[in-house]
């Protein structure tokens, strides 16, 4: 990942100057990177004395992000036409309006927008943007904006940004030989006071008993396809009602399955409603799951993507196997 240019940093600075009020929003079902990058942008706005609203559709079911949830509103307040003219919209860790949540995206239409994203499938359209698919986390982009526009973050801000960087890199497990700049950025946050040990505990601890029970069910249900290269499992609505109300730990499922010899890609399907599912897709280096996710209305990174689509588990699994067969 390369460093942001002075032109990119200045372009965001100019956007901040243009408006007196802002709405900061990331994708629904936020992860640590989404939360941290949203808060990182708010730190920049605080420095310039700007008013803002932190907005997210939720739900905040990941144990590691629940502590941030009280800082975010889940409903868009009424805005007059004058309010809308004076308000800038900043979208982080996302560029697809559909991923903001149906209940929010319509109310945000027409606002002057700036997008900060790092997904391979990102598409800003006509909006001003900083999009770097080589960046492992949106929080890393926001860190560079903060450093370029404000300076060295204090300890609490450094902890938040480090947490976002850490969660989207799997505590740096997903980085490679070309990511030295990422470690340098992380080192700057540690020098500013972030604590890697505390961050790791915040990321991995605090899981409820029910998430362990649900993980056992998902593991037991997992099936291999395409000569064992693809693993798929699923969660029904009944599973969610019984065990999934306190949070989920699909990340543990991905990690365990990708550790199996011969497995190159893993898919988790969750039946959210009678006619809608969410998909989580993970892979090793060679398999591009973002191209599969795009076929189902989603996207993301080459090795980590997701989607929300119409359908039922029993019909989606054969369709997913068919798409993966083009790569495996």
PDB file of C-alpha atoms in Angstrom:
ATOM      1  CA  UNK A   1       0.000   0.000   0.000  1.00  0.00           C
ATOM      2  CA  UNK A   2       1.316   3.441  -0.895  1.00  0.00           C
ATOM      3  CA  UNK A   3       0.961   6.532   1.250  1.00  0.00           C
ATOM      4  CA  UNK A   4      -1.775   9.031   0.466  1.00  0.00           C
ATOM      5  CA  UNK A   5      -0.601  11.893  -1.687  1.00  0.00           C
ATOM      6  CA  UNK A   6      -0.695  15.487  -0.546  1.00  0.00           C
ATOM      7  CA  UNK A   7      -3.345  16.096  -3.204  1.00  0.00           C
ATOM      8  CA  UNK A   8      -5.603  13.413  -1.714  1.00  0.00           C
ATOM      9  CA  UNK A   9      -5.170  14.772   1.790  1.00  0.00           C
ATOM     10  CA  UNK A  10      -5.826  18.321   0.571  1.00  0.00           C
ATOM     11  CA  UNK A  11      -8.957  17.214  -1.309  1.00  0.00           C
ATOM     12  CA  UNK A  12     -10.486  15.890   1.903  1.00  0.00           C
ATOM     13  CA  UNK A  13      -9.403  19.012   3.767  1.00  0.00           C
ATOM     14  CA  UNK A  14     -11.206  21.156   1.191  1.00  0.00           C
ATOM     15  CA  UNK A  15     -14.343  19.046   1.558  1.00  0.00           C
ATOM     16  CA  UNK A  16     -14.265  19.594   5.326  1.00  0.00           C
ATOM     17  CA  UNK A  17     -13.964  23.351   4.807  1.00  0.00           C
ATOM     18  CA  UNK A  18     -16.990  23.422   2.479  1.00  0.00           C
ATOM     19  CA  UNK A  19     -19.590  22.417   5.059  1.00  0.00           C
ATOM     20  CA  UNK A  20     -20.596  23.384   8.567  1.00  0.00           C
ATOM     21  CA  UNK A  21     -22.275  20.097   9.421  1.00  0.00           C
ATOM     22  CA  UNK A  22     -21.545  16.483   8.498  1.00  0.00           C
ATOM     23  CA  UNK A  23     -23.034  13.025   8.611  1.00  0.00           C
ATOM     24  CA  UNK A  24     -20.482  10.216   9.002  1.00  0.00           C
ATOM     25  CA  UNK A  25     -21.705   6.755   8.087  1.00  0.00           C
ATOM     26  CA  UNK A  26     -20.319   3.291   7.349  1.00  0.00           C
ATOM     27  CA  UNK A  27     -21.836   0.009   6.234  1.00  0.00           C
ATOM     28  CA  UNK A  28     -24.557  -1.796   8.169  1.00  0.00           C
ATOM     29  CA  UNK A  29     -23.509  -4.630  10.519  1.00  0.00           C
ATOM     30  CA  UNK A  30     -20.314  -2.677  11.224  1.00  0.00           C
ATOM     31  CA  UNK A  31     -17.005  -4.304  12.066  1.00  0.00           C
ATOM     32  CA  UNK A  32     -14.093  -2.800  13.959  1.00  0.00           C
ATOM     33  CA  UNK A  33     -12.655  -1.053  10.903  1.00  0.00           C
ATOM     34  CA  UNK A  34     -15.978   0.570  10.060  1.00  0.00           C
ATOM     35  CA  UNK A  35     -16.409   1.855  13.609  1.00  0.00           C
ATOM     36  CA  UNK A  36     -12.811   3.029  13.965  1.00  0.00           C
ATOM     37  CA  UNK A  37     -12.670   4.803  10.607  1.00  0.00           C
ATOM     38  CA  UNK A  38     -15.976   6.571  11.342  1.00  0.00           C
ATOM     39  CA  UNK A  39     -14.644   7.745  14.684  1.00  0.00           C
ATOM     40  CA  UNK A  40     -11.319   8.699  13.097  1.00  0.00           C
ATOM     41  CA  UNK A  41     -13.129  11.029  10.706  1.00  0.00           C
ATOM     42  CA  UNK A  42     -14.999  12.534  13.664  1.00  0.00           C
ATOM     43  CA  UNK A  43     -11.649  13.307  15.311  1.00  0.00           C
ATOM     44  CA  UNK A  44     -10.649  15.319  12.242  1.00  0.00           C
ATOM     45  CA  UNK A  45     -13.937  17.216  12.300  1.00  0.00           C
ATOM     46  CA  UNK A  46     -13.521  17.895  16.024  1.00  0.00           C
ATOM     47  CA  UNK A  47     -10.158  19.514  15.305  1.00  0.00           C
ATOM     48  CA  UNK A  48     -11.743  21.892  12.799  1.00  0.00           C
ATOM     49  CA  UNK A  49     -14.710  22.694  15.052  1.00  0.00           C
ATOM     50  CA  UNK A  50     -17.268  21.075  12.758  1.00  0.00           C
ATOM     51  CA  UNK A  51     -20.599  19.647  13.883  1.00  0.00           C
ATOM     52  CA  UNK A  52     -21.353  16.073  12.908  1.00  0.00           C
ATOM     53  CA  UNK A  53     -23.632  13.103  13.412  1.00  0.00           C
ATOM     54  CA  UNK A  54     -22.238   9.570  13.656  1.00  0.00           C
ATOM     55  CA  UNK A  55     -24.770   7.321  11.930  1.00  0.00           C
ATOM     56  CA  UNK A  56     -24.965   3.569  11.391  1.00  0.00           C
ATOM     57  CA  UNK A  57     -27.853   1.216  10.699  1.00  0.00           C
ATOM     58  CA  UNK A  58     -26.384  -1.488  12.952  1.00  0.00           C
ATOM     59  CA  UNK A  59     -26.989  -4.006  14.337  1.00  0.00           C
ATOM     60  CA  UNK A  60     -23.916  -3.832  16.589  1.00  0.00           C
ATOM     61  CA  UNK A  61     -23.712  -7.556  17.326  1.00  0.00           C
ATOM     62  CA  UNK A  62     -19.957  -8.043  17.141  1.00  0.00           C
ATOM     63  CA  UNK A  63     -18.689  -8.147  20.715  1.00  0.00           C
ATOM     64  CA  UNK A  64     -15.661  -6.019  19.863  1.00  0.00           C
ATOM     65  CA  UNK A  65     -17.743  -3.057  18.591  1.00  0.00           C
ATOM     66  CA  UNK A  66     -20.496  -2.950  21.212  1.00  0.00           C
ATOM     67  CA  UNK A  67     -18.546  -0.432  23.299  1.00  0.00           C
ATOM     68  CA  UNK A  68     -18.725   2.034  20.392  1.00  0.00           C
ATOM     69  CA  UNK A  69     -22.446   1.561  19.675  1.00  0.00           C
ATOM     70  CA  UNK A  70     -23.734   4.297  22.066  1.00  0.00           C
ATOM     71  CA  UNK A  71     -21.824   6.902  20.040  1.00  0.00           C
ATOM     72  CA  UNK A  72     -23.866   6.188  16.900  1.00  0.00           C
ATOM     73  CA  UNK A  73     -27.424   7.105  15.978  1.00  0.00           C
ATOM     74  CA  UNK A  74     -29.455   4.593  13.985  1.00  0.00           C
ATOM     75  CA  UNK A  75     -32.029   7.015  12.611  1.00  0.00           C
ATOM     76  CA  UNK A  76     -31.580  10.047  10.392  1.00  0.00           C
ATOM     77  CA  UNK A  77     -33.101  13.169  11.960  1.00  0.00           C
ATOM     78  CA  UNK A  78     -35.328  15.484   9.968  1.00  0.00           C
ATOM     79  CA  UNK A  79     -33.372  17.922   7.796  1.00  0.00           C
ATOM     80  CA  UNK A  80     -34.791  20.985   6.080  1.00  0.00           C
ATOM     81  CA  UNK A  81     -33.726  21.839   2.541  1.00  0.00           C
ATOM     82  CA  UNK A  82     -31.315  24.397   3.963  1.00  0.00           C
ATOM     83  CA  UNK A  83     -29.878  21.794   6.332  1.00  0.00           C
ATOM     84  CA  UNK A  84     -29.302  19.461   3.396  1.00  0.00           C
ATOM     85  CA  UNK A  85     -27.455  22.155   1.451  1.00  0.00           C
ATOM     86  CA  UNK A  86     -25.116  22.786   4.376  1.00  0.00           C
ATOM     87  CA  UNK A  87     -24.487  19.127   5.231  1.00  0.00           C
ATOM     88  CA  UNK A  88     -21.636  17.036   3.885  1.00  0.00           C
ATOM     89  CA  UNK A  89     -21.932  13.251   3.818  1.00  0.00           C
ATOM     90  CA  UNK A  90     -18.794  11.204   4.557  1.00  0.00           C
ATOM     91  CA  UNK A  91     -19.065   7.481   3.826  1.00  0.00           C
ATOM     92  CA  UNK A  92     -16.296   5.277   5.222  1.00  0.00           C
ATOM     93  CA  UNK A  93     -15.332   1.643   4.629  1.00  0.00           C
ATOM     94  CA  UNK A  94     -18.036   1.391   1.983  1.00  0.00           C
ATOM     95  CA  UNK A  95     -19.039   2.889  -1.364  1.00  0.00           C
ATOM     96  CA  UNK A  96     -22.215   0.980  -2.228  1.00  0.00           C
ATOM     97  CA  UNK A  97     -25.241   2.930  -0.949  1.00  0.00           C
ATOM     98  CA  UNK A  98     -27.156  -0.347  -0.617  1.00  0.00           C
ATOM     99  CA  UNK A  99     -24.803  -1.392   2.190  1.00  0.00           C
ATOM    100  CA  UNK A 100     -25.747   1.627   4.301  1.00  0.00           C
ATOM    101  CA  UNK A 101     -29.140   0.117   5.097  1.00  0.00           C
ATOM    102  CA  UNK A 102     -32.458   0.582   3.311  1.00  0.00           C
ATOM    103  CA  UNK A 103     -33.828   2.703   6.133  1.00  0.00           C
ATOM    104  CA  UNK A 104     -31.004   5.251   5.767  1.00  0.00           C
ATOM    105  CA  UNK A 105     -29.810   5.379   2.168  1.00  0.00           C
ATOM    106  CA  UNK A 106     -32.856   7.168   0.735  1.00  0.00           C
ATOM    107  CA  UNK A 107     -32.639   9.992   3.260  1.00  0.00           C
ATOM    108  CA  UNK A 108     -28.992  10.548   2.333  1.00  0.00           C
ATOM    109  CA  UNK A 109     -29.605  10.945  -1.399  1.00  0.00           C
ATOM    110  CA  UNK A 110     -28.571  14.296  -2.831  1.00  0.00           C
ATOM    111  CA  UNK A 111     -26.097  15.244  -0.112  1.00  0.00           C
ATOM    112  CA  UNK A 112     -22.635  16.400  -1.147  1.00  0.00           C
ATOM    113  CA  UNK A 113     -20.584  13.273  -0.566  1.00  0.00           C
ATOM    114  CA  UNK A 114     -17.010  12.149   0.057  1.00  0.00           C
ATOM    115  CA  UNK A 115     -16.135   8.436   0.151  1.00  0.00           C
ATOM    116  CA  UNK A 116     -13.172   6.844   1.940  1.00  0.00           C
ATOM    117  CA  UNK A 117     -12.927   3.157   1.067  1.00  0.00           C
ATOM    118  CA  UNK A 118     -10.480   0.321   0.454  1.00  0.00           C
ATOM    119  CA  UNK A 119     -12.606  -2.398  -1.114  1.00  0.00           C
ATOM    120  CA  UNK A 120     -11.689  -3.875  -4.480  1.00  0.00           C
ATOM    121  CA  UNK A 121     -15.277  -3.546  -5.686  1.00  0.00           C
ATOM    122  CA  UNK A 122     -15.610   0.085  -4.573  1.00  0.00           C
ATOM    123  CA  UNK A 123     -17.304   2.469  -6.994  1.00  0.00           C
ATOM    124  CA  UNK A 124     -17.669   6.102  -5.956  1.00  0.00           C
ATOM    125  CA  UNK A 125     -19.616   7.245  -9.023  1.00  0.00           C
ATOM    126  CA  UNK A 126     -19.678  11.044  -9.157  1.00  0.00           C
ATOM    127  CA  UNK A 127     -18.761  11.491  -5.484  1.00  0.00           C
ATOM    128  CA  UNK A 128     -15.389  12.833  -4.396  1.00  0.00           C
ATOM    129  CA  UNK A 129     -13.372   9.977  -2.986  1.00  0.00           C
ATOM    130  CA  UNK A 130     -10.201   8.402  -1.695  1.00  0.00           C
ATOM    131  CA  UNK A 131     -10.301   4.741  -2.661  1.00  0.00           C
ATOM    132  CA  UNK A 132      -7.256   2.501  -2.303  1.00  0.00           C
ATOM    133  CA  UNK A 133      -7.958  -1.238  -2.751  1.00  0.00           C
ATOM    134  CA  UNK A 134      -4.357  -1.954  -1.741  1.00  0.00           C
ATOM    135  CA  UNK A 135      -4.977  -0.528   1.742  1.00  0.00           C
ATOM    136  CA  UNK A 136      -5.814  -3.300   4.218  1.00  0.00           C
ATOM    137  CA  UNK A 137      -8.152  -1.098   6.277  1.00  0.00           C
ATOM    138  CA  UNK A 138     -10.143   2.093   5.897  1.00  0.00           C
ATOM    139  CA  UNK A 139      -8.781   3.119   9.299  1.00  0.00           C
ATOM    140  CA  UNK A 140      -5.312   3.255   7.753  1.00  0.00           C
ATOM    141  CA  UNK A 141      -6.511   5.795   5.189  1.00  0.00           C
ATOM    142  CA  UNK A 142      -8.199   7.833   7.920  1.00  0.00           C
ATOM    143  CA  UNK A 143      -5.030   7.673  10.020  1.00  0.00           C
ATOM    144  CA  UNK A 144      -3.072   9.229   7.172  1.00  0.00           C
ATOM    145  CA  UNK A 145      -5.719  11.919   6.732  1.00  0.00           C
ATOM    146  CA  UNK A 146      -5.545  12.718  10.445  1.00  0.00           C
ATOM    147  CA  UNK A 147      -1.763  12.857  10.414  1.00  0.00           C
ATOM    148  CA  UNK A 148      -1.762  15.023   7.286  1.00  0.00           C
ATOM    149  CA  UNK A 149      -4.450  17.479   8.419  1.00  0.00           C
ATOM    150  CA  UNK A 150      -4.070  17.493  12.206  1.00  0.00           C
ATOM    151  CA  UNK A 151      -0.841  15.802  13.311  1.00  0.00           C
ATOM    152  CA  UNK A 152       0.037  13.062  15.794  1.00  0.00           C
ATOM    153  CA  UNK A 153      -3.078  11.589  17.456  1.00  0.00           C
ATOM    154  CA  UNK A 154      -3.321  11.454  21.234  1.00  0.00           C
ATOM    155  CA  UNK A 155      -3.417   8.104  23.010  1.00  0.00           C
ATOM    156  CA  UNK A 156      -7.179   7.488  22.854  1.00  0.00           C
ATOM    157  CA  UNK A 157      -7.385   8.389  19.184  1.00  0.00           C
ATOM    158  CA  UNK A 158      -4.354   6.224  18.421  1.00  0.00           C
ATOM    159  CA  UNK A 159      -5.994   3.285  20.207  1.00  0.00           C
ATOM    160  CA  UNK A 160      -9.145   3.641  18.105  1.00  0.00           C
ATOM    161  CA  UNK A 161      -7.279   3.834  14.803  1.00  0.00           C
ATOM    162  CA  UNK A 162      -5.008   0.939  15.770  1.00  0.00           C
ATOM    163  CA  UNK A 163      -8.054  -1.156  16.632  1.00  0.00           C
ATOM    164  CA  UNK A 164      -9.520  -0.555  13.168  1.00  0.00           C
ATOM    165  CA  UNK A 165      -6.248  -1.411  11.443  1.00  0.00           C
ATOM    166  CA  UNK A 166      -5.819  -4.513  13.552  1.00  0.00           C
ATOM    167  CA  UNK A 167      -9.311  -5.927  13.025  1.00  0.00           C
ATOM    168  CA  UNK A 168      -9.274  -5.690   9.236  1.00  0.00           C
ATOM    169  CA  UNK A 169      -5.796  -7.210   8.983  1.00  0.00           C
ATOM    170  CA  UNK A 170      -6.628 -10.094  11.324  1.00  0.00           C
ATOM    171  CA  UNK A 171      -4.066  -8.693  13.735  1.00  0.00           C
ATOM    172  CA  UNK A 172      -1.668  -8.378  10.782  1.00  0.00           C
ATOM    173  CA  UNK A 173      -2.047 -12.033   9.680  1.00  0.00           C
ATOM    174  CA  UNK A 174      -3.305 -11.008   6.223  1.00  0.00           C
ATOM    175  CA  UNK A 175      -0.372  -8.759   5.340  1.00  0.00           C
ATOM    176  CA  UNK A 176       2.410  -9.693   2.945  1.00  0.00           C
ATOM    177  CA  UNK A 177       5.883  -8.672   1.848  1.00  0.00           C
ATOM    178  CA  UNK A 178       4.642  -5.471   0.213  1.00  0.00           C
ATOM    179  CA  UNK A 179       3.054  -4.093   3.368  1.00  0.00           C
ATOM    180  CA  UNK A 180       5.998  -2.532   5.169  1.00  0.00           C
ATOM    181  CA  UNK A 181       4.248   0.868   5.116  1.00  0.00           C
ATOM    182  CA  UNK A 182       1.351  -0.637   7.063  1.00  0.00           C
ATOM    183  CA  UNK A 183       3.677  -1.752   9.848  1.00  0.00           C
ATOM    184  CA  UNK A 184       5.279   1.698   9.883  1.00  0.00           C
ATOM    185  CA  UNK A 185       1.836   3.268  10.286  1.00  0.00           C
ATOM    186  CA  UNK A 186       1.007   0.806  13.068  1.00  0.00           C
ATOM    187  CA  UNK A 187       4.300   1.660  14.778  1.00  0.00           C
ATOM    188  CA  UNK A 188       3.374   5.353  14.771  1.00  0.00           C
ATOM    189  CA  UNK A 189       0.114   4.511  16.563  1.00  0.00           C
ATOM    190  CA  UNK A 190       1.950   2.387  19.127  1.00  0.00           C
ATOM    191  CA  UNK A 191       4.386   5.244  19.696  1.00  0.00           C
ATOM    192  CA  UNK A 192       1.347   7.491  20.271  1.00  0.00           C
ATOM    193  CA  UNK A 193       0.092   5.160  23.008  1.00  0.00           C
ATOM    194  CA  UNK A 194      -1.947   2.307  21.495  1.00  0.00           C
ATOM    195  CA  UNK A 195      -1.389  -1.070  23.158  1.00  0.00           C
ATOM    196  CA  UNK A 196      -1.333  -4.132  20.837  1.00  0.00           C
ATOM    197  CA  UNK A 197      -1.979  -6.571  23.689  1.00  0.00           C
ATOM    198  CA  UNK A 198      -5.053  -4.664  24.890  1.00  0.00           C
ATOM    199  CA  UNK A 199      -6.338  -4.319  21.340  1.00  0.00           C
ATOM    200  CA  UNK A 200      -5.987  -8.043  20.688  1.00  0.00           C
ATOM    201  CA  UNK A 201      -7.895  -8.840  23.872  1.00  0.00           C
ATOM    202  CA  UNK A 202     -10.650  -6.415  22.873  1.00  0.00           C
ATOM    203  CA  UNK A 203     -10.862  -8.076  19.473  1.00  0.00           C
ATOM    204  CA  UNK A 204     -10.885 -11.717  20.583  1.00  0.00           C
ATOM    205  CA  UNK A 205     -12.392 -11.640  24.077  1.00  0.00           C
ATOM    206  CA  UNK A 206     -15.870 -11.060  25.440  1.00  0.00           C
ATOM    207  CA  UNK A 207     -17.607 -13.722  23.352  1.00  0.00           C
ATOM    208  CA  UNK A 208     -20.865 -15.052  24.776  1.00  0.00           C
ATOM    209  CA  UNK A 209     -21.534 -18.716  25.522  1.00  0.00           C
ATOM    210  CA  UNK A 210     -24.182 -18.811  22.780  1.00  0.00           C
ATOM    211  CA  UNK A 211     -21.657 -17.829  20.122  1.00  0.00           C
ATOM    212  CA  UNK A 212     -19.624 -20.914  21.022  1.00  0.00           C
ATOM    213  CA  UNK A 213     -22.717 -23.128  20.779  1.00  0.00           C
ATOM    214  CA  UNK A 214     -23.632 -21.595  17.420  1.00  0.00           C
ATOM    215  CA  UNK A 215     -20.079 -22.037  16.150  1.00  0.00           C
ATOM    216  CA  UNK A 216     -20.288 -25.734  17.000  1.00  0.00           C
ATOM    217  CA  UNK A 217     -23.489 -26.092  14.969  1.00  0.00           C
ATOM    218  CA  UNK A 218     -21.979 -24.262  11.986  1.00  0.00           C
ATOM    219  CA  UNK A 219     -18.837 -26.417  12.095  1.00  0.00           C
ATOM    220  CA  UNK A 220     -20.858 -29.615  12.313  1.00  0.00           C
ATOM    221  CA  UNK A 221     -22.946 -28.543   9.331  1.00  0.00           C
ATOM    222  CA  UNK A 222     -19.999 -27.587   7.076  1.00  0.00           C
ATOM    223  CA  UNK A 223     -19.776 -29.384   3.739  1.00  0.00           C
ATOM    224  CA  UNK A 224     -16.926 -29.706   1.253  1.00  0.00           C
ATOM    225  CA  UNK A 225     -17.358 -29.088  -2.475  1.00  0.00           C
ATOM    226  CA  UNK A 226     -15.186 -29.053  -5.585  1.00  0.00           C
ATOM    227  CA  UNK A 227     -12.802 -31.790  -4.469  1.00  0.00           C
ATOM    228  CA  UNK A 228     -12.554 -30.317  -1.000  1.00  0.00           C
ATOM    229  CA  UNK A 229     -11.343 -26.885  -2.137  1.00  0.00           C
ATOM    230  CA  UNK A 230     -14.551 -25.096  -1.107  1.00  0.00           C
ATOM    231  CA  UNK A 231     -16.278 -25.306   2.296  1.00  0.00           C
ATOM    232  CA  UNK A 232     -19.806 -23.985   2.837  1.00  0.00           C
ATOM    233  CA  UNK A 233     -21.898 -23.830   5.987  1.00  0.00           C
ATOM    234  CA  UNK A 234     -25.040 -21.977   6.998  1.00  0.00           C
ATOM    235  CA  UNK A 235     -27.179 -20.537   9.776  1.00  0.00           C
ATOM    236  CA  UNK A 236     -30.967 -20.806   9.738  1.00  0.00           C
ATOM    237  CA  UNK A 237     -33.449 -18.346  11.210  1.00  0.00           C
ATOM    238  CA  UNK A 238     -34.112 -20.880  13.959  1.00  0.00           C
ATOM    239  CA  UNK A 239     -30.390 -20.963  14.787  1.00  0.00           C
ATOM    240  CA  UNK A 240     -30.354 -17.191  15.028  1.00  0.00           C
ATOM    241  CA  UNK A 241     -33.375 -17.115  17.338  1.00  0.00           C
ATOM    242  CA  UNK A 242     -31.875 -19.738  19.650  1.00  0.00           C
ATOM    243  CA  UNK A 243     -28.198 -18.779  19.675  1.00  0.00           C
ATOM    244  CA  UNK A 244     -27.492 -15.744  17.491  1.00  0.00           C
ATOM    245  CA  UNK A 245     -29.111 -12.904  19.394  1.00  0.00           C
ATOM    246  CA  UNK A 246     -26.023 -12.116  21.479  1.00  0.00           C
ATOM    247  CA  UNK A 247     -23.589 -11.942  18.591  1.00  0.00           C
ATOM    248  CA  UNK A 248     -21.879 -14.155  16.075  1.00  0.00           C
ATOM    249  CA  UNK A 249     -18.373 -15.428  15.474  1.00  0.00           C
ATOM    250  CA  UNK A 250     -18.241 -16.393  11.816  1.00  0.00           C
ATOM    251  CA  UNK A 251     -14.641 -15.116  11.755  1.00  0.00           C
ATOM    252  CA  UNK A 252     -13.639 -18.121  13.865  1.00  0.00           C
ATOM    253  CA  UNK A 253     -15.377 -20.406  11.368  1.00  0.00           C
ATOM    254  CA  UNK A 254     -13.449 -18.913   8.454  1.00  0.00           C
ATOM    255  CA  UNK A 255     -10.149 -19.200  10.293  1.00  0.00           C
ATOM    256  CA  UNK A 256     -10.683 -22.821  11.293  1.00  0.00           C
ATOM    257  CA  UNK A 257     -11.800 -23.931   7.842  1.00  0.00           C
ATOM    258  CA  UNK A 258      -9.028 -22.128   5.944  1.00  0.00           C
ATOM    259  CA  UNK A 259      -6.557 -23.944   8.189  1.00  0.00           C
ATOM    260  CA  UNK A 260      -7.747 -27.283   6.751  1.00  0.00           C
ATOM    261  CA  UNK A 261      -5.380 -28.817   4.201  1.00  0.00           C
ATOM    262  CA  UNK A 262      -6.621 -28.355   0.657  1.00  0.00           C
ATOM    263  CA  UNK A 263      -9.295 -25.754   1.462  1.00  0.00           C
ATOM    264  CA  UNK A 264      -8.944 -22.629  -0.680  1.00  0.00           C
ATOM    265  CA  UNK A 265     -12.257 -20.830  -0.060  1.00  0.00           C
ATOM    266  CA  UNK A 266     -14.947 -20.728   2.626  1.00  0.00           C
ATOM    267  CA  UNK A 267     -18.536 -19.457   2.452  1.00  0.00           C
ATOM    268  CA  UNK A 268     -20.989 -18.803   5.261  1.00  0.00           C
ATOM    269  CA  UNK A 269     -24.674 -18.290   4.391  1.00  0.00           C
ATOM    270  CA  UNK A 270     -27.112 -16.810   6.898  1.00  0.00           C
ATOM    271  CA  UNK A 271     -30.882 -16.831   6.317  1.00  0.00           C
ATOM    272  CA  UNK A 272     -31.817 -13.373   7.561  1.00  0.00           C
ATOM    273  CA  UNK A 273     -35.498 -13.511   6.601  1.00  0.00           C
ATOM    274  CA  UNK A 274     -37.815 -15.816   4.672  1.00  0.00           C
ATOM    275  CA  UNK A 275     -36.533 -14.496   1.353  1.00  0.00           C
ATOM    276  CA  UNK A 276     -33.173 -12.862   2.074  1.00  0.00           C
ATOM    277  CA  UNK A 277     -29.693 -14.150   2.960  1.00  0.00           C
ATOM    278  CA  UNK A 278     -26.324 -12.640   3.765  1.00  0.00           C
ATOM    279  CA  UNK A 279     -23.137 -14.216   2.483  1.00  0.00           C
ATOM    280  CA  UNK A 280     -19.624 -14.133   3.913  1.00  0.00           C
ATOM    281  CA  UNK A 281     -16.781 -15.296   1.670  1.00  0.00           C
ATOM    282  CA  UNK A 282     -13.117 -15.821   2.549  1.00  0.00           C
ATOM    283  CA  UNK A 283     -10.216 -17.357   0.620  1.00  0.00           C
ATOM    284  CA  UNK A 284      -6.518 -17.994   0.386  1.00  0.00           C
ATOM    285  CA  UNK A 285      -4.329 -15.886  -1.904  1.00  0.00           C
ATOM    286  CA  UNK A 286      -5.261 -17.253  -5.321  1.00  0.00           C
ATOM    287  CA  UNK A 287      -9.065 -17.210  -5.138  1.00  0.00           C
ATOM    288  CA  UNK A 288     -10.863 -13.902  -5.766  1.00  0.00           C
ATOM    289  CA  UNK A 289     -14.044 -14.066  -3.689  1.00  0.00           C
ATOM    290  CA  UNK A 290     -14.959 -10.467  -4.564  1.00  0.00           C
ATOM    291  CA  UNK A 291     -15.776 -11.595  -8.105  1.00  0.00           C
ATOM    292  CA  UNK A 292     -18.102 -14.267  -6.698  1.00  0.00           C
ATOM    293  CA  UNK A 293     -19.715 -11.826  -4.252  1.00  0.00           C
ATOM    294  CA  UNK A 294     -20.375  -9.381  -7.096  1.00  0.00           C
ATOM    295  CA  UNK A 295     -22.546 -12.007  -8.792  1.00  0.00           C
ATOM    296  CA  UNK A 296     -24.810 -11.897  -5.749  1.00  0.00           C
ATOM    297  CA  UNK A 297     -24.985  -8.128  -5.429  1.00  0.00           C
ATOM    298  CA  UNK A 298     -22.052  -7.742  -3.046  1.00  0.00           C
ATOM    299  CA  UNK A 299     -18.321  -7.156  -3.131  1.00  0.00           C
ATOM    300  CA  UNK A 300     -15.292  -6.438  -1.013  1.00  0.00           C
ATOM    301  CA  UNK A 301     -11.698  -7.612  -1.121  1.00  0.00           C
ATOM    302  CA  UNK A 302     -10.060 -10.347  -3.142  1.00  0.00           C
ATOM    303  CA  UNK A 303      -9.809 -12.603  -0.085  1.00  0.00           C
ATOM    304  CA  UNK A 304     -12.684 -11.275   2.047  1.00  0.00           C
ATOM    305  CA  UNK A 305     -16.080 -10.250   0.696  1.00  0.00           C
ATOM    306  CA  UNK A 306     -19.767 -10.298   1.486  1.00  0.00           C
ATOM    307  CA  UNK A 307     -23.207  -9.884  -0.015  1.00  0.00           C
ATOM    308  CA  UNK A 308     -26.873  -9.545   0.841  1.00  0.00           C
ATOM    309  CA  UNK A 309     -29.257 -11.065  -1.661  1.00  0.00           C
ATOM    310  CA  UNK A 310     -32.679 -12.545  -2.194  1.00  0.00           C
ATOM    311  CA  UNK A 311     -32.932 -16.305  -1.918  1.00  0.00           C
ATOM    312  CA  UNK A 312     -32.927 -19.272   0.402  1.00  0.00           C
ATOM    313  CA  UNK A 313     -30.034 -21.369   1.650  1.00  0.00           C
ATOM    314  CA  UNK A 314     -31.006 -24.452  -0.341  1.00  0.00           C
ATOM    315  CA  UNK A 315     -31.017 -22.574  -3.659  1.00  0.00           C
ATOM    316  CA  UNK A 316     -28.057 -20.284  -3.003  1.00  0.00           C
ATOM    317  CA  UNK A 317     -25.561 -23.024  -2.125  1.00  0.00           C
ATOM    318  CA  UNK A 318     -25.701 -24.705  -5.584  1.00  0.00           C
ATOM    319  CA  UNK A 319     -25.420 -21.277  -7.228  1.00  0.00           C
ATOM    320  CA  UNK A 320     -22.368 -20.450  -5.102  1.00  0.00           C
ATOM    321  CA  UNK A 321     -20.703 -23.765  -5.961  1.00  0.00           C
ATOM    322  CA  UNK A 322     -21.306 -23.065  -9.655  1.00  0.00           C
ATOM    323  CA  UNK A 323     -19.597 -19.663  -9.411  1.00  0.00           C
ATOM    324  CA  UNK A 324     -16.639 -21.006  -7.453  1.00  0.00           C
ATOM    325  CA  UNK A 325     -16.205 -23.813  -9.993  1.00  0.00           C
ATOM    326  CA  UNK A 326     -15.013 -21.141 -12.456  1.00  0.00           C
ATOM    327  CA  UNK A 327     -11.980 -20.501 -10.232  1.00  0.00           C
ATOM    328  CA  UNK A 328     -11.325 -23.761  -8.375  1.00  0.00           C
TER     329      UNK A 328
END
